[in-house]
Amino acid sequence: MNYRQATWERETESGEAVNEPLLSEKRTETVTHDDVDLPDELVRDELTLPEPAEPEVASHYTRLSQMNYSVEHGPYPLGSCTMKYNPKFTEDVAALEDGAIHPDRPDEYAQGTLAVLHGLQEYLAEIGGMDAVTLQPPAGAAGEFTGLLVARAYHRSNDEDDDRREVIVPASAHGTNFASAAMAGYDVVELPSDEDGRVPVDALEEAVGESTAALMLTNPNTLGLFERDIEEIAEIVHDAGGLLYYDGANLNALLGRARPGDMGFDIMHYNVHKTFASPHGGGGPGAGPIGVVDELTEFLPDPHVREADDGSFEFSEPPESVGKVHGFHGNWLVLLKTYAYISRLGDAGLKDTSAMAVLNANYLASQIDLDVPYGPFHHEFVASAGDVDAAEFAKGMLDEAVHPPTTKWPEIVDEALMTEPTEALSKDQLDVLADAFTAASQKTPEELAAAPTTTAAARIDQTSAARNPRLSWRDVEEAVEEVDE
Amino acid sequence: MQRIQHDEADRTHELDESSPFAPQTPQEVEEMLSAIGAESVEELFDVPEAVAFDGDFDIEAKSEFEVVTEIEELLGRNADRTEFLGRGHYDHYVPSVVDYLSLRSEFLTSYTQYQPETSQGFLQALFEFQSMIVELTGLPVANCSMYDAATALGEAATLSARVRDTSGSRVLVPETIRSERRSVLENYADGAELAVETYPLADGNADLDALAELIDDDVVMVYAESPTTGGAIEERLSAVATLADDHEAAFCLGSDPVALALLQEPAAVGADIVVGDASVLGLSASHGMGLGLFAVTESYLRQAPGRLVGTSETADGRRAYTLTLQTREQHIRKERATSNICTNQAWVALRTAIHIASLGASGLSALAEESVTTAAEAAARLDDVDGVSAPVDDRHHFREFVARTDRPAAEVVSELAEQGFLVHEVGEFEIQVCVTETNSGALDDLVAAVREVLA
């Protein structure tokens, strides 16, 4: 397959070679506010911004779009990111005028929105096997932070547990786990991986104690492996007085097959944008609802939607709420799309999702001529690029009409290529992807260094970007002026 | 179960139990299983029996038409009311071009730009978003990935504590800050062992004397808003900045891109950090969904949270864009990371950028000026009503203002709602009214309703 991104070669007025010029290089305007009824000292002297006509706006962003890879261009197998097809009808649902209401509307005038939120809370509680769900966290990482705030509030409510200052995180966990724990004021205890890629139960037993607040676990983990000892792990953590936290990044592999609540998890977050396919354009927006077991419900963020005796819905503040983690009610449009997606699939569709995601991952793993340690895999696996630098390997894959996997992570596997095909890829597409692995593995170091050649931009020097940060039009202008001098 | 949508299609692998978004045919499933060496898909699940789930969620699958119809019906239960609501979240008209361009699949279904060579379009769009915020704030560094104004404020507080040479534990915010925003801030502050305290306002602006009394060398950040939660333009920003500076505290200003198109540049009044909600352009009211605005001064760059896009060069010498300064981030130095922010609101940032581009400098400035004149006009018209005085604060206002009512505000708000108009209740005898281009056409009707309610 040959795929070439659009390129739009041009020189700016200063002679710099660019793809599409910046808006600021095309047409700008400086305006002043002479007629406004405000004292001069409150008003800015002038404002300079682009002043394109609508056709120019349309062609600028259309060209930019054509220099961007997407799920519909081809495989996008970024491990742990669950980049799958996003059904189109959810966009129409999100555009419904009746859903575009102000967050401060009194509940009685927002019954429709509240009904959707309540319905989604119920769906997610059922899918996760949790007792209660809150939808407020606006991202997966925000869900982690919120979950830890709930854990902290719970421990604080038990006076003798107030000094539980540690959160245990396996080495294979998502980087955000560490940061979320730190944000909530916890010290992180890192747990190495066992020889079989899973949490070492012995080491866990040694790590837990009176200062353990929680263990954060992804299951299946980032190697795509199910933590088979989960019951024992839960018992160890609970016996030590800690809570078990489920990172929902890989829930797509378990839909309808196993539920975090049934495995002994006390708190979990859902990456609804991954598991339930709302588009995360450029990385977002997502949403990170959290589910908790009964004894933690009272600590959920304010507000939480509940059904009143008369069947109406209302926002209510749980009695010992941790407060708020978003200024309003979270990322409503993402939540609405999630509700639509789950409604569309139903039980059978959800179960089928995990079945096909797991099938696709195992099939693809079997077709790749690289070392793929561990197994069997749930919806992702980690191949090793071996002697080749994984980042270089990825550049080689870019020329094969696919997006490469997540690279160099988790660090448990040398030169890791963390691959998640999702259920949305057909066998055809999986074969294309497998061929891309093969093609990249056959390239010489020189060929890899010269890649990519089919993308809108050739290899980009990321080191110099960090050494000499140019972060805005102003910086670009200055740089151009310096060259001219 | 009958599924009209797919029963007819032969691209489903198991006719009765299939996802419409998984394309495998039964034959392909067989081929794949045989390549793996497995008998069935079930065999691939490595889940111990004790924790396996074999129940039902009782969620019935529906056709696309059924889902759309159901959600239309549900959302139709939102009462038809004209909103004059604001207080930190505003409804401006979003031009159609924003939808058409941002919904292009190449933008909508892409992801974090880990491979910059194939993500130049989104990276350039984010770079341009950053640039627009830099122009509006006058500060040299803006990121493109915060959730909303409240969480951006939380990140600002912990950032202030990190960049300060000496330790400190207090954050000062105006007493009129939205309680929700303060609550979010407190959750961020708590983990960093900071305490949030308030300073009073005098006639709608910061009370400088009281602030001077409260501030000491233990303060890491002073926060002020302009416009304030009550819609007043803050006239004492430079003085607040000076007070903060005298104690080596960061000065953080809360605002939004429309207000910044008109008001004095934050950099010029001494702001070290600007936060706010940027999605005031780009999204409709969206039940409070947002995009955090976050800009900082140069010296905070390497401690700043969130994703940053910078320029670089390609191997063939062309300008290109890439995520940069990632050494600060949790996916690189996870043990020392201080923020978990990823690219989360990137698509909203794209929409905001397209909205600003389509307005242009003159359109954005005009919108900002209109926000002052319509607020003044609406206040004057309500002030004409017997039993109402508006605005309460003798200040200039932006989009919204507080009005005093002779009757209890709760009664006024509730009776107005029955008549079709939603306004905020902000005090025992105070309501707040917000006017933008999306509701100004109903201002006559609102004034008439207020007259009737106060009669």
Tab-separated table of C-alpha atoms in Angstrom, chain B residues 32-377:
chain	number	residue	atom	x	y	z
B	32	MET	CA	-7.360	-15.822	12.453
B	33	LEU	CA	-8.055	-18.441	15.109
B	34	SER	CA	-6.335	-21.050	13.043
B	35	ALA	CA	-3.316	-18.788	12.548
B	36	ILE	CA	-3.110	-18.353	16.317
B	37	GLY	CA	-3.691	-22.042	16.896
B	38	ALA	CA	-6.800	-21.574	18.982
B	39	GLU	CA	-10.183	-23.244	18.801
B	40	SER	CA	-12.329	-20.333	19.874
B	41	VAL	CA	-12.147	-16.699	20.840
B	42	GLU	CA	-13.113	-17.623	24.397
B	43	GLU	CA	-9.904	-19.589	24.679
B	44	LEU	CA	-7.915	-16.380	24.237
B	45	PHE	CA	-9.222	-14.825	27.430
B	46	ASP	CA	-6.796	-15.510	30.243
B	47	VAL	CA	-9.271	-14.656	33.008
B	48	PRO	CA	-9.450	-16.988	36.034
B	49	GLU	CA	-12.910	-18.448	36.411
B	50	ALA	CA	-13.369	-16.966	39.873
B	51	VAL	CA	-13.341	-13.425	38.527
B	52	ALA	CA	-14.901	-14.037	35.114
B	53	PHE	CA	-18.198	-12.309	34.397
B	54	ASP	CA	-20.916	-14.342	32.779
B	55	GLY	CA	-23.876	-12.149	33.585
B	56	ASP	CA	-25.708	-9.501	31.616
B	57	PHE	CA	-25.640	-5.752	31.900
B	58	ASP	CA	-29.257	-5.586	30.806
B	59	ILE	CA	-28.362	-3.010	28.211
B	60	GLU	CA	-30.391	-3.639	25.111
B	61	ALA	CA	-28.683	-3.026	21.788
B	62	LYS	CA	-30.429	-0.474	19.605
B	63	SER	CA	-30.241	0.645	16.028
B	64	GLU	CA	-28.614	3.974	15.303
B	65	PHE	CA	-32.032	5.434	14.565
B	66	GLU	CA	-33.388	4.171	17.865
B	67	VAL	CA	-30.482	5.642	19.816
B	68	VAL	CA	-30.737	9.019	18.127
B	69	THR	CA	-34.482	9.067	18.680
B	70	GLU	CA	-34.108	8.132	22.335
B	71	ILE	CA	-31.510	10.806	23.008
B	72	GLU	CA	-33.532	13.430	21.161
B	73	GLU	CA	-36.453	12.538	23.383
B	74	LEU	CA	-34.346	12.640	26.561
B	75	LEU	CA	-32.681	15.961	25.776
B	76	GLY	CA	-36.063	17.335	24.781
B	77	ARG	CA	-36.878	17.173	28.492
B	78	ASN	CA	-34.548	20.098	29.032
B	79	ALA	CA	-37.052	22.893	29.440
B	80	ASP	CA	-37.150	25.527	26.737
B	81	ARG	CA	-35.787	28.555	28.555
B	82	THR	CA	-33.781	31.566	27.479
B	83	GLU	CA	-30.582	31.630	29.506
B	84	PHE	CA	-29.105	34.849	30.786
B	85	LEU	CA	-26.523	32.805	32.657
B	86	GLY	CA	-22.783	33.391	32.880
B	87	ARG	CA	-20.559	33.501	35.975
B	88	GLY	CA	-17.522	31.989	34.321
B	89	HIS	CA	-19.202	30.142	31.472
B	90	TYR	CA	-20.492	31.899	28.393
B	91	ASP	CA	-22.419	31.117	25.277
B	92	HIS	CA	-21.110	32.874	22.192
B	93	TYR	CA	-22.231	32.040	18.672
B	94	VAL	CA	-19.863	29.520	17.088
B	95	PRO	CA	-19.494	30.059	13.317
B	96	SER	CA	-20.405	27.072	11.144
B	97	VAL	CA	-16.924	26.943	9.691
B	98	VAL	CA	-15.660	25.806	13.107
B	99	ASP	CA	-17.801	22.669	12.990
B	100	TYR	CA	-17.105	21.861	9.370
B	101	LEU	CA	-13.357	22.087	9.717
B	102	SER	CA	-12.886	20.613	13.171
B	103	LEU	CA	-15.104	17.641	12.336
B	104	ARG	CA	-12.837	16.616	9.486
B	105	SER	CA	-11.849	13.091	10.371
B	106	GLU	CA	-8.139	13.840	10.016
B	107	PHE	CA	-8.473	16.118	13.023
B	108	LEU	CA	-11.277	14.408	14.890
B	109	THR	CA	-9.878	10.887	14.975
B	110	SER	CA	-6.207	11.567	15.436
B	111	TYR	CA	-4.237	11.328	18.645
B	112	THR	CA	-1.379	12.843	20.612
B	113	GLN	CA	1.363	13.818	18.201
B	114	TYR	CA	3.953	11.232	19.213
B	115	GLN	CA	5.068	10.972	15.576
B	116	PRO	CA	5.372	14.611	14.535
B	117	GLU	CA	6.239	13.822	10.911
B	118	THR	CA	2.738	12.511	10.316
B	119	SER	CA	0.906	14.941	12.628
B	120	GLN	CA	2.074	18.266	11.241
B	121	GLY	CA	-1.453	19.539	10.715
B	122	PHE	CA	-2.574	19.224	14.301
B	123	LEU	CA	0.770	20.393	15.628
B	124	GLN	CA	0.629	23.549	13.534
B	125	ALA	CA	-2.963	24.181	14.637
B	126	LEU	CA	-1.933	23.836	18.289
B	127	PHE	CA	1.118	26.025	17.723
B	128	GLU	CA	-1.196	28.658	16.288
B	129	PHE	CA	-3.553	28.296	19.242
B	130	GLN	CA	-0.602	28.876	21.603
B	131	SER	CA	0.412	31.864	19.501
B	132	MET	CA	-3.050	33.419	19.695
B	133	ILE	CA	-3.005	33.130	23.484
B	134	VAL	CA	0.494	34.653	23.538
B	135	GLU	CA	-0.785	37.621	21.506
B	136	LEU	CA	-3.781	38.064	23.784
B	137	THR	CA	-1.911	37.758	27.086
B	138	GLY	CA	1.437	39.227	26.165
B	139	LEU	CA	3.041	36.305	28.008
B	140	PRO	CA	5.524	34.273	25.937
B	141	VAL	CA	4.445	30.713	26.830
B	142	ALA	CA	0.966	29.215	26.441
B	143	ASN	CA	0.076	25.534	26.563
B	144	CYS	CA	-2.754	23.779	24.768
B	145	SER	CA	-4.103	21.049	26.982
B	146	MET	CA	-5.742	22.115	30.230
B	147	TYR	CA	-9.264	21.054	31.159
B	148	ASP	CA	-10.940	24.268	32.258
B	149	ALA	CA	-10.480	27.493	34.208
B	150	ALA	CA	-10.760	25.843	37.614
B	151	THR	CA	-8.197	23.106	37.003
B	152	ALA	CA	-5.889	25.611	35.283
B	153	LEU	CA	-6.060	27.698	38.458
B	154	GLY	CA	-5.189	24.623	40.512
B	155	GLU	CA	-2.150	23.950	38.312
B	156	ALA	CA	-1.185	27.638	38.591
B	157	ALA	CA	-1.085	27.394	42.379
B	158	THR	CA	1.110	24.314	42.491
B	159	LEU	CA	3.330	25.777	39.758
B	160	SER	CA	3.751	28.961	41.798
B	161	ALA	CA	4.874	26.941	44.802
B	162	ARG	CA	7.409	25.038	42.664
B	163	VAL	CA	9.038	28.037	41.019
B	164	ARG	CA	9.330	30.077	44.188
B	165	ASP	CA	12.822	30.310	45.627
B	166	THR	CA	11.637	29.972	49.206
B	167	SER	CA	8.857	27.769	50.473
B	168	GLY	CA	5.448	29.150	51.297
B	169	SER	CA	2.042	27.739	52.003
B	170	ARG	CA	-0.677	30.277	51.248
B	171	VAL	CA	-2.677	31.126	48.151
B	172	LEU	CA	-4.896	34.230	48.140
B	173	VAL	CA	-8.050	34.411	46.022
B	174	PRO	CA	-10.935	36.915	45.896
B	175	GLU	CA	-13.859	36.173	48.192
B	176	THR	CA	-16.211	36.329	45.212
B	177	ILE	CA	-14.522	33.435	43.388
B	178	ARG	CA	-17.033	30.775	42.361
B	179	SER	CA	-17.244	28.218	45.147
B	180	GLU	CA	-16.797	25.409	42.614
B	181	ARG	CA	-13.613	26.977	41.288
B	182	ARG	CA	-12.300	27.389	44.803
B	183	SER	CA	-13.136	23.779	45.617
B	184	VAL	CA	-11.114	22.525	42.637
B	185	LEU	CA	-8.248	24.808	43.624
B	186	GLU	CA	-8.325	23.430	47.164
B	187	ASN	CA	-8.057	19.875	45.874
B	188	TYR	CA	-4.921	20.773	43.923
B	189	ALA	CA	-3.555	22.867	46.784
B	190	ASP	CA	-4.088	20.132	49.356
B	191	GLY	CA	-1.732	17.660	47.682
B	192	ALA	CA	0.942	20.372	47.536
B	193	GLU	CA	0.291	21.311	51.177
B	194	LEU	CA	-0.974	24.786	50.375
B	195	ALA	CA	-3.871	26.587	52.061
B	196	VAL	CA	-6.363	28.714	50.135
B	197	GLU	CA	-7.519	31.955	51.759
B	198	THR	CA	-9.713	34.760	50.487
B	199	TYR	CA	-9.316	38.516	50.384
B	200	PRO	CA	-12.309	40.865	50.291
B	201	LEU	CA	-13.559	43.110	47.510
B	202	ALA	CA	-14.655	46.715	47.836
B	203	ASP	CA	-17.346	47.879	45.440
B	204	GLY	CA	-16.697	44.985	43.098
B	205	ASN	CA	-12.903	45.286	42.840
B	206	ALA	CA	-10.016	44.018	44.969
B	207	ASP	CA	-9.821	45.689	48.385
B	208	LEU	CA	-6.157	46.690	48.290
B	209	ASP	CA	-5.887	47.685	51.945
B	210	ALA	CA	-7.313	44.378	53.093
B	211	LEU	CA	-5.092	42.512	50.654
B	212	ALA	CA	-2.007	44.356	51.933
B	213	GLU	CA	-2.921	43.276	55.470
B	214	LEU	CA	-3.325	39.649	54.452
B	215	ILE	CA	-0.290	39.196	52.273
B	216	ASP	CA	3.055	38.167	53.701
B	217	ASP	CA	6.149	36.259	52.622
B	218	ASP	CA	4.360	32.946	53.120
B	219	VAL	CA	2.076	33.662	50.151
B	220	VAL	CA	3.072	31.838	46.949
B	221	MET	CA	0.332	33.146	44.664
B	222	VAL	CA	-2.249	35.931	44.528
B	223	TYR	CA	-5.141	35.400	42.151
B	224	ALA	CA	-7.426	38.085	40.721
B	225	GLU	CA	-10.086	37.938	38.038
B	226	SER	CA	-10.966	40.407	35.337
B	227	PRO	CA	-13.805	40.382	34.580
B	228	THR	CA	-14.707	39.258	38.090
B	229	THR	CA	-17.257	36.548	38.825
B	230	GLY	CA	-19.784	39.372	39.062
B	231	GLY	CA	-18.807	40.686	35.627
B	232	ALA	CA	-16.935	43.793	36.807
B	233	ILE	CA	-13.732	44.810	35.074
B	234	GLU	CA	-11.006	44.785	37.740
B	235	GLU	CA	-9.356	48.202	37.836
B	236	ARG	CA	-6.598	47.462	40.312
B	237	LEU	CA	-4.630	44.706	38.644
B	238	SER	CA	-1.298	46.562	38.607
B	239	ALA	CA	-1.600	47.334	42.305
B	240	VAL	CA	-2.422	43.699	43.095
B	241	ALA	CA	0.572	42.616	41.010
B	242	THR	CA	2.844	45.008	42.892
B	243	LEU	CA	1.657	43.698	46.253
B	244	ALA	CA	2.312	40.142	45.114
B	245	ASP	CA	5.695	41.075	43.714
B	246	ASP	CA	6.744	42.752	46.976
B	247	HIS	CA	6.415	39.348	48.621
B	248	GLU	CA	7.816	37.277	45.767
B	249	ALA	CA	4.411	35.766	45.210
B	250	ALA	CA	3.246	34.950	41.696
B	251	PHE	CA	0.415	37.076	40.348
B	252	CYS	CA	-2.146	34.950	38.531
B	253	LEU	CA	-4.877	36.611	36.489
B	254	GLY	CA	-8.133	34.906	35.504
B	255	SER	CA	-9.700	36.070	32.239
B	256	ASP	CA	-10.809	34.786	28.843
B	257	PRO	CA	-9.820	35.317	25.204
B	258	VAL	CA	-12.714	37.647	24.401
B	259	ALA	CA	-12.072	39.932	27.359
B	260	LEU	CA	-8.333	39.894	26.651
B	261	ALA	CA	-8.959	41.224	23.140
B	262	LEU	CA	-10.015	44.504	24.740
B	263	LEU	CA	-8.557	44.739	28.233
B	264	GLN	CA	-5.038	45.774	29.155
B	265	GLU	CA	-2.549	43.013	28.378
B	266	PRO	CA	-1.906	40.781	31.401
B	267	ALA	CA	1.845	41.095	30.831
B	268	ALA	CA	1.554	44.874	31.025
B	269	VAL	CA	-0.178	44.762	34.412
B	270	GLY	CA	2.405	42.373	35.848
B	271	ALA	CA	0.766	38.973	35.494
B	272	ASP	CA	3.070	35.973	35.822
B	273	ILE	CA	0.347	33.487	34.942
B	274	VAL	CA	-2.957	33.846	33.094
B	275	VAL	CA	-5.683	31.222	33.473
B	276	GLY	CA	-9.278	31.064	32.328
B	277	ASP	CA	-11.557	29.242	29.989
B	278	ALA	CA	-10.562	29.488	26.346
B	279	SER	CA	-13.516	27.483	25.046
B	280	VAL	CA	-15.665	30.576	25.426
B	281	LEU	CA	-14.685	30.606	21.747
B	282	GLY	CA	-15.078	27.254	20.036
B	283	LEU	CA	-17.719	25.484	22.099
B	284	SER	CA	-21.346	26.228	22.797
B	285	ALA	CA	-22.563	26.251	26.403
B	286	SER	CA	-21.966	22.462	26.416
B	287	HIS	CA	-23.082	22.080	30.030
B	288	GLY	CA	-19.837	23.541	31.278
B	289	MET	CA	-17.318	21.651	29.162
B	290	GLY	CA	-14.225	23.770	28.736
B	291	LEU	CA	-10.633	24.318	27.719
B	292	GLY	CA	-8.227	25.700	30.240
B	293	LEU	CA	-6.331	28.784	29.200
B	294	PHE	CA	-2.827	28.722	30.635
B	295	ALA	CA	-0.038	31.170	29.852
B	296	VAL	CA	3.078	31.925	31.848
B	297	THR	CA	6.071	34.174	31.922
B	298	GLU	CA	9.405	32.962	30.519
B	299	SER	CA	10.995	32.007	33.829
B	300	TYR	CA	8.225	29.462	34.549
B	301	LEU	CA	8.698	27.632	31.270
B	302	ARG	CA	10.504	24.526	32.448
B	303	GLN	CA	8.208	23.970	35.414
B	304	ALA	CA	4.982	24.614	33.517
B	305	PRO	CA	2.499	21.723	33.205
B	306	GLY	CA	0.871	20.493	30.018
B	307	ARG	CA	1.844	19.952	26.438
B	308	LEU	CA	3.773	22.532	24.436
B	309	VAL	CA	4.302	22.660	20.687
B	310	GLY	CA	7.449	24.233	19.327
B	311	THR	CA	9.074	24.665	15.945
B	312	SER	CA	11.997	22.711	14.661
B	313	GLU	CA	13.452	21.727	11.322
B	314	THR	CA	13.123	18.710	9.113
B	315	ALA	CA	16.110	16.840	7.728
B	316	ASP	CA	15.575	18.723	4.458
B	317	GLY	CA	15.584	22.105	6.136
B	318	ARG	CA	11.927	22.898	6.268
B	319	ARG	CA	10.185	24.428	9.281
B	320	ALA	CA	8.204	21.832	11.205
B	321	TYR	CA	6.397	21.467	14.498
B	322	THR	CA	6.779	19.019	17.355
B	323	LEU	CA	5.741	18.503	20.950
B	324	THR	CA	8.631	19.844	22.948
B	325	LEU	CA	10.187	20.179	26.407
B	326	GLN	CA	8.828	16.773	27.252
B	327	THR	CA	11.625	16.238	29.741
B	328	ARG	CA	9.262	17.946	32.196
B	329	GLU	CA	6.648	15.276	31.699
B	330	GLN	CA	5.270	12.284	33.492
B	331	HIS	CA	5.929	9.875	30.655
B	332	ILE	CA	9.629	10.645	30.854
B	333	ARG	CA	10.434	11.330	34.494
B	334	LYS	CA	7.472	9.730	36.092
B	335	GLU	CA	8.957	9.529	39.583
B	336	ARG	CA	9.399	13.289	39.783
B	337	ALA	CA	6.385	14.397	37.774
B	338	THR	CA	4.261	17.098	39.322
B	339	SER	CA	1.370	17.202	36.885
B	340	ASN	CA	-0.513	14.459	35.054
B	341	ILE	CA	-1.810	16.660	32.241
B	342	CYS	CA	-1.684	15.122	28.745
B	343	THR	CA	-3.085	16.513	25.474
B	344	ASN	CA	-6.587	16.160	26.766
B	345	GLN	CA	-8.470	19.167	25.373
B	346	ALA	CA	-6.497	19.424	22.111
B	347	TRP	CA	-9.518	19.225	19.837
B	348	VAL	CA	-11.236	22.029	21.743
B	349	ALA	CA	-8.070	24.105	21.328
B	350	LEU	CA	-8.317	23.468	17.589
B	351	ARG	CA	-11.921	24.710	17.617
B	352	THR	CA	-10.992	27.780	19.626
B	353	ALA	CA	-8.192	28.587	17.195
B	354	ILE	CA	-10.491	28.234	14.183
B	355	HIS	CA	-13.074	30.430	15.897
B	356	ILE	CA	-10.491	33.140	16.613
B	357	ALA	CA	-9.157	32.863	13.056
B	358	SER	CA	-12.607	33.204	11.574
B	359	LEU	CA	-13.361	36.278	13.687
B	360	GLY	CA	-9.980	37.797	12.958
B	361	ALA	CA	-8.447	40.625	14.969
B	362	SER	CA	-11.270	42.998	14.106
B	363	GLY	CA	-14.091	40.531	14.713
B	364	LEU	CA	-12.708	39.462	18.062
B	365	SER	CA	-12.180	43.069	19.106
B	366	ALA	CA	-15.700	43.960	18.047
B	367	LEU	CA	-17.096	41.059	20.060
B	368	ALA	CA	-15.178	42.279	23.092
B	369	GLU	CA	-16.418	45.846	22.697
B	370	GLU	CA	-19.955	44.578	22.273
B	371	SER	CA	-19.579	42.679	25.548
B	372	VAL	CA	-19.042	46.001	27.309
B	373	THR	CA	-21.794	47.930	25.560
B	374	THR	CA	-24.476	45.236	25.821
B	375	ALA	CA	-23.749	44.756	29.524
B	376	ALA	CA	-24.022	48.495	30.097
B	377	GLU	CA	-27.193	48.742	28.050
